[in-house]
Short mmCIF file of C-alpha atoms in Angstrom, two decimals:
data_model
loop_
_atom_site.label_atom_id
_atom_site.label_comp_id
_atom_site.label_asym_id
_atom_site.label_seq_id
_atom_site.Cartn_x
_atom_site.Cartn_y
_atom_site.Cartn_z
CA MET A 222 0.00 0.00 0.00
CA GLU A 223 1.31 3.39 -0.92
CA ARG A 224 1.72 5.94 1.90
CA ARG A 225 0.40 9.40 1.30
CA THR A 226 2.48 12.23 2.76
CA ASP A 227 -0.54 14.38 3.53
CA PHE A 228 -2.17 11.72 5.73
CA VAL A 229 -2.35 12.43 9.48
CA PRO A 230 -3.47 9.60 11.77
CA VAL A 231 -6.57 10.25 13.88
CA GLY A 232 -4.60 9.71 17.11
CA ALA A 233 -2.43 12.75 16.33
CA LEU A 234 -5.49 14.99 16.09
CA ASP A 235 -7.93 13.47 18.57
CA LYS A 236 -6.44 12.90 22.00
CA ARG A 237 -9.47 10.81 22.99
CA ALA A 238 -8.23 8.11 20.64
CA GLU A 239 -4.95 7.56 22.50
CA PRO A 240 -4.74 4.77 25.08
CA VAL A 241 -5.44 5.51 28.76
CA HIS A 242 -1.89 4.68 29.88
CA ALA A 243 -0.50 7.21 27.37
CA GLN A 244 -2.79 9.89 28.81
CA ALA A 245 -1.68 9.01 32.35
CA LYS A 246 1.97 9.18 31.28
CA ARG A 247 1.38 12.58 29.66
CA MET A 248 -0.38 13.88 32.80
CA ARG A 249 2.44 12.63 34.99
CA SER A 250 4.94 14.51 32.89
CA LYS A 251 2.90 17.73 33.23
CA ARG A 252 2.90 17.34 37.01
CA GLU A 253 6.62 16.74 36.97
CA LEU A 254 7.06 19.81 34.81
CA LEU A 255 5.09 21.95 37.27
CA ARG A 256 7.02 20.55 40.25
CA GLY A 257 10.30 21.28 38.49
CA LEU A 258 9.16 24.77 37.57
CA VAL A 259 8.21 25.59 41.15
CA ALA A 260 11.44 24.05 42.47
CA GLN A 261 13.63 26.00 40.03
CA ALA A 262 11.74 29.28 40.13
CA PRO A 263 10.53 30.15 43.64
CA PHE A 264 8.86 33.31 42.36
CA VAL A 265 6.28 31.08 40.66
CA ALA A 266 5.27 29.62 44.02
CA LYS A 267 5.28 33.13 45.48
CA ASN A 268 2.95 34.38 42.78
CA PHE A 269 0.59 31.44 43.32
CA ARG A 270 0.56 32.11 47.08
CA LEU A 271 -0.13 35.82 46.58
CA TYR A 272 -2.82 35.09 44.02
CA PHE A 273 -4.70 32.78 46.37
CA ARG A 274 -4.11 34.99 49.42
CA ASN A 275 -5.48 37.97 47.53
CA GLY A 276 -8.44 35.88 46.37
CA TRP A 277 -9.08 34.94 49.99
CA ARG A 278 -8.92 38.58 51.07
CA ARG A 279 -11.20 39.80 48.27
CA HIS A 280 -13.85 37.08 48.17
CA ILE A 281 -13.94 35.57 51.66
CA LEU A 282 -12.93 38.48 53.87
CA ARG A 283 -14.56 41.01 51.49
CA SER A 284 -11.54 43.29 51.77
CA LYS A 285 -10.42 45.73 49.13
CA VAL A 286 -6.86 45.61 50.48
CA VAL A 287 -4.69 43.09 48.68
CA ALA A 288 -1.00 42.25 48.94
CA PRO A 289 1.18 43.75 46.20
CA TYR A 290 3.43 41.51 44.12
CA ALA A 291 6.22 44.06 44.30
CA VAL A 292 6.73 47.47 45.86
CA THR A 293 8.37 50.48 44.25
CA PHE A 294 9.94 52.42 47.09
CA TYR A 295 11.06 56.02 46.54
CA VAL A 296 13.80 56.78 49.06
CA THR A 297 14.01 60.41 47.96
CA HIS A 298 12.58 62.90 45.52
CA LYS A 299 15.85 64.82 45.25
CA CYS A 300 17.52 64.87 41.88
CA ASN A 301 20.56 66.70 40.57
CA LEU A 302 19.43 66.64 36.92
CA ALA A 303 17.11 69.10 35.21
CA CYS A 304 15.26 66.94 32.68
CA SER A 305 12.61 68.92 30.79
CA TYR A 306 9.99 66.14 31.04
CA CYS A 307 10.44 65.38 34.73
CA THR A 308 8.01 66.51 37.43
CA GLN A 309 10.49 65.96 40.27
CA LYS A 310 11.50 69.61 40.20
CA GLU A 311 7.95 70.76 41.00
CA PRO A 312 7.68 71.88 44.65
CA ASP A 313 4.41 69.97 45.13
CA VAL A 314 6.19 66.67 44.51
CA PHE A 315 8.78 67.10 47.23
CA SER A 316 8.04 65.50 50.56
CA ASP A 317 10.02 65.24 53.73
CA GLU A 318 12.32 62.26 53.85
CA LEU A 319 12.20 59.83 56.71
CA ASP A 320 15.35 59.45 58.71
CA THR A 321 17.27 56.17 58.41
CA ALA A 322 15.57 54.47 61.35
CA GLY A 323 12.12 55.55 60.13
CA THR A 324 12.85 54.31 56.62
CA ILE A 325 14.02 50.92 57.89
CA GLU A 326 10.94 50.60 60.11
CA LEU A 327 8.73 51.39 57.09
CA LEU A 328 10.59 48.73 55.09
CA ARG A 329 9.86 46.19 57.86
CA ARG A 330 6.15 47.02 57.68
CA ILE A 331 6.13 46.74 53.89
CA ARG A 332 7.92 43.38 54.11
CA LYS A 333 4.92 41.87 55.93
CA GLU A 334 2.92 42.27 52.71
CA SER A 335 5.45 41.79 49.92
CA ASP A 336 8.87 40.25 49.48
CA SER A 337 9.97 42.10 46.34
CA ILE A 338 11.06 45.70 46.30
CA VAL A 339 12.46 48.14 43.78
CA ILE A 340 14.38 50.96 45.44
CA THR A 341 14.29 54.10 43.38
CA GLY A 342 13.67 57.79 43.74
CA GLY A 343 14.58 61.00 42.14
CA GLU A 344 18.22 60.03 42.49
CA PRO A 345 18.63 57.50 45.34
CA THR A 346 22.39 58.00 45.57
CA LEU A 347 21.83 61.57 46.79
CA ARG A 348 20.82 60.10 50.15
CA SER A 349 23.90 59.74 52.32
CA ASP A 350 22.45 56.63 54.01
CA ILE A 351 21.43 54.75 50.84
CA GLU A 352 23.93 51.94 51.45
CA GLU A 353 22.54 51.36 54.94
CA ILE A 354 18.95 51.36 53.63
CA VAL A 355 19.72 48.91 50.84
CA ALA A 356 21.64 46.62 53.22
CA ALA A 357 18.74 46.68 55.69
CA ALA A 358 16.24 45.92 52.91
CA ARG A 359 18.30 43.04 51.59
CA PHE A 360 19.66 41.44 54.74
CA ALA A 361 17.61 42.57 57.77
CA CYS A 362 14.20 42.61 56.06
CA LYS A 363 15.05 39.81 53.60
CA PHE A 364 13.60 41.53 50.54
CA ARG A 365 14.28 40.11 47.11
CA CYS A 366 15.64 43.30 45.57
CA CYS A 367 14.96 43.88 41.90
#
């Protein structure tokens, strides 16, 4: 019998036609893939936990407050540049900076809700205590800095 090159067997198109043990083997490999993914990428597990925790807060506790996946933390609004598009030079934007101890305490409170933080600002290096703040965020508070 001559084989046609444009012929596709039904089993390749219809997964219901494959044997039960082949389906079980395929399902097992998907589970193994998910386990490996979670083991190799802890942020995946973190995102699942946050997703379900936020679902719990929203639907069971009826809260509008949910945990953020990551926090953008402005350590200062000071900037030594004069970019034409930037609003940092507007006086309304400036706010008083917390001292070092106050900033670290705020970081501890934020850490209770999120484990990822992006430290930024106008120009963060204009703060004389930026190294101490970053060290506290990374090592004392155990943030995953981005």
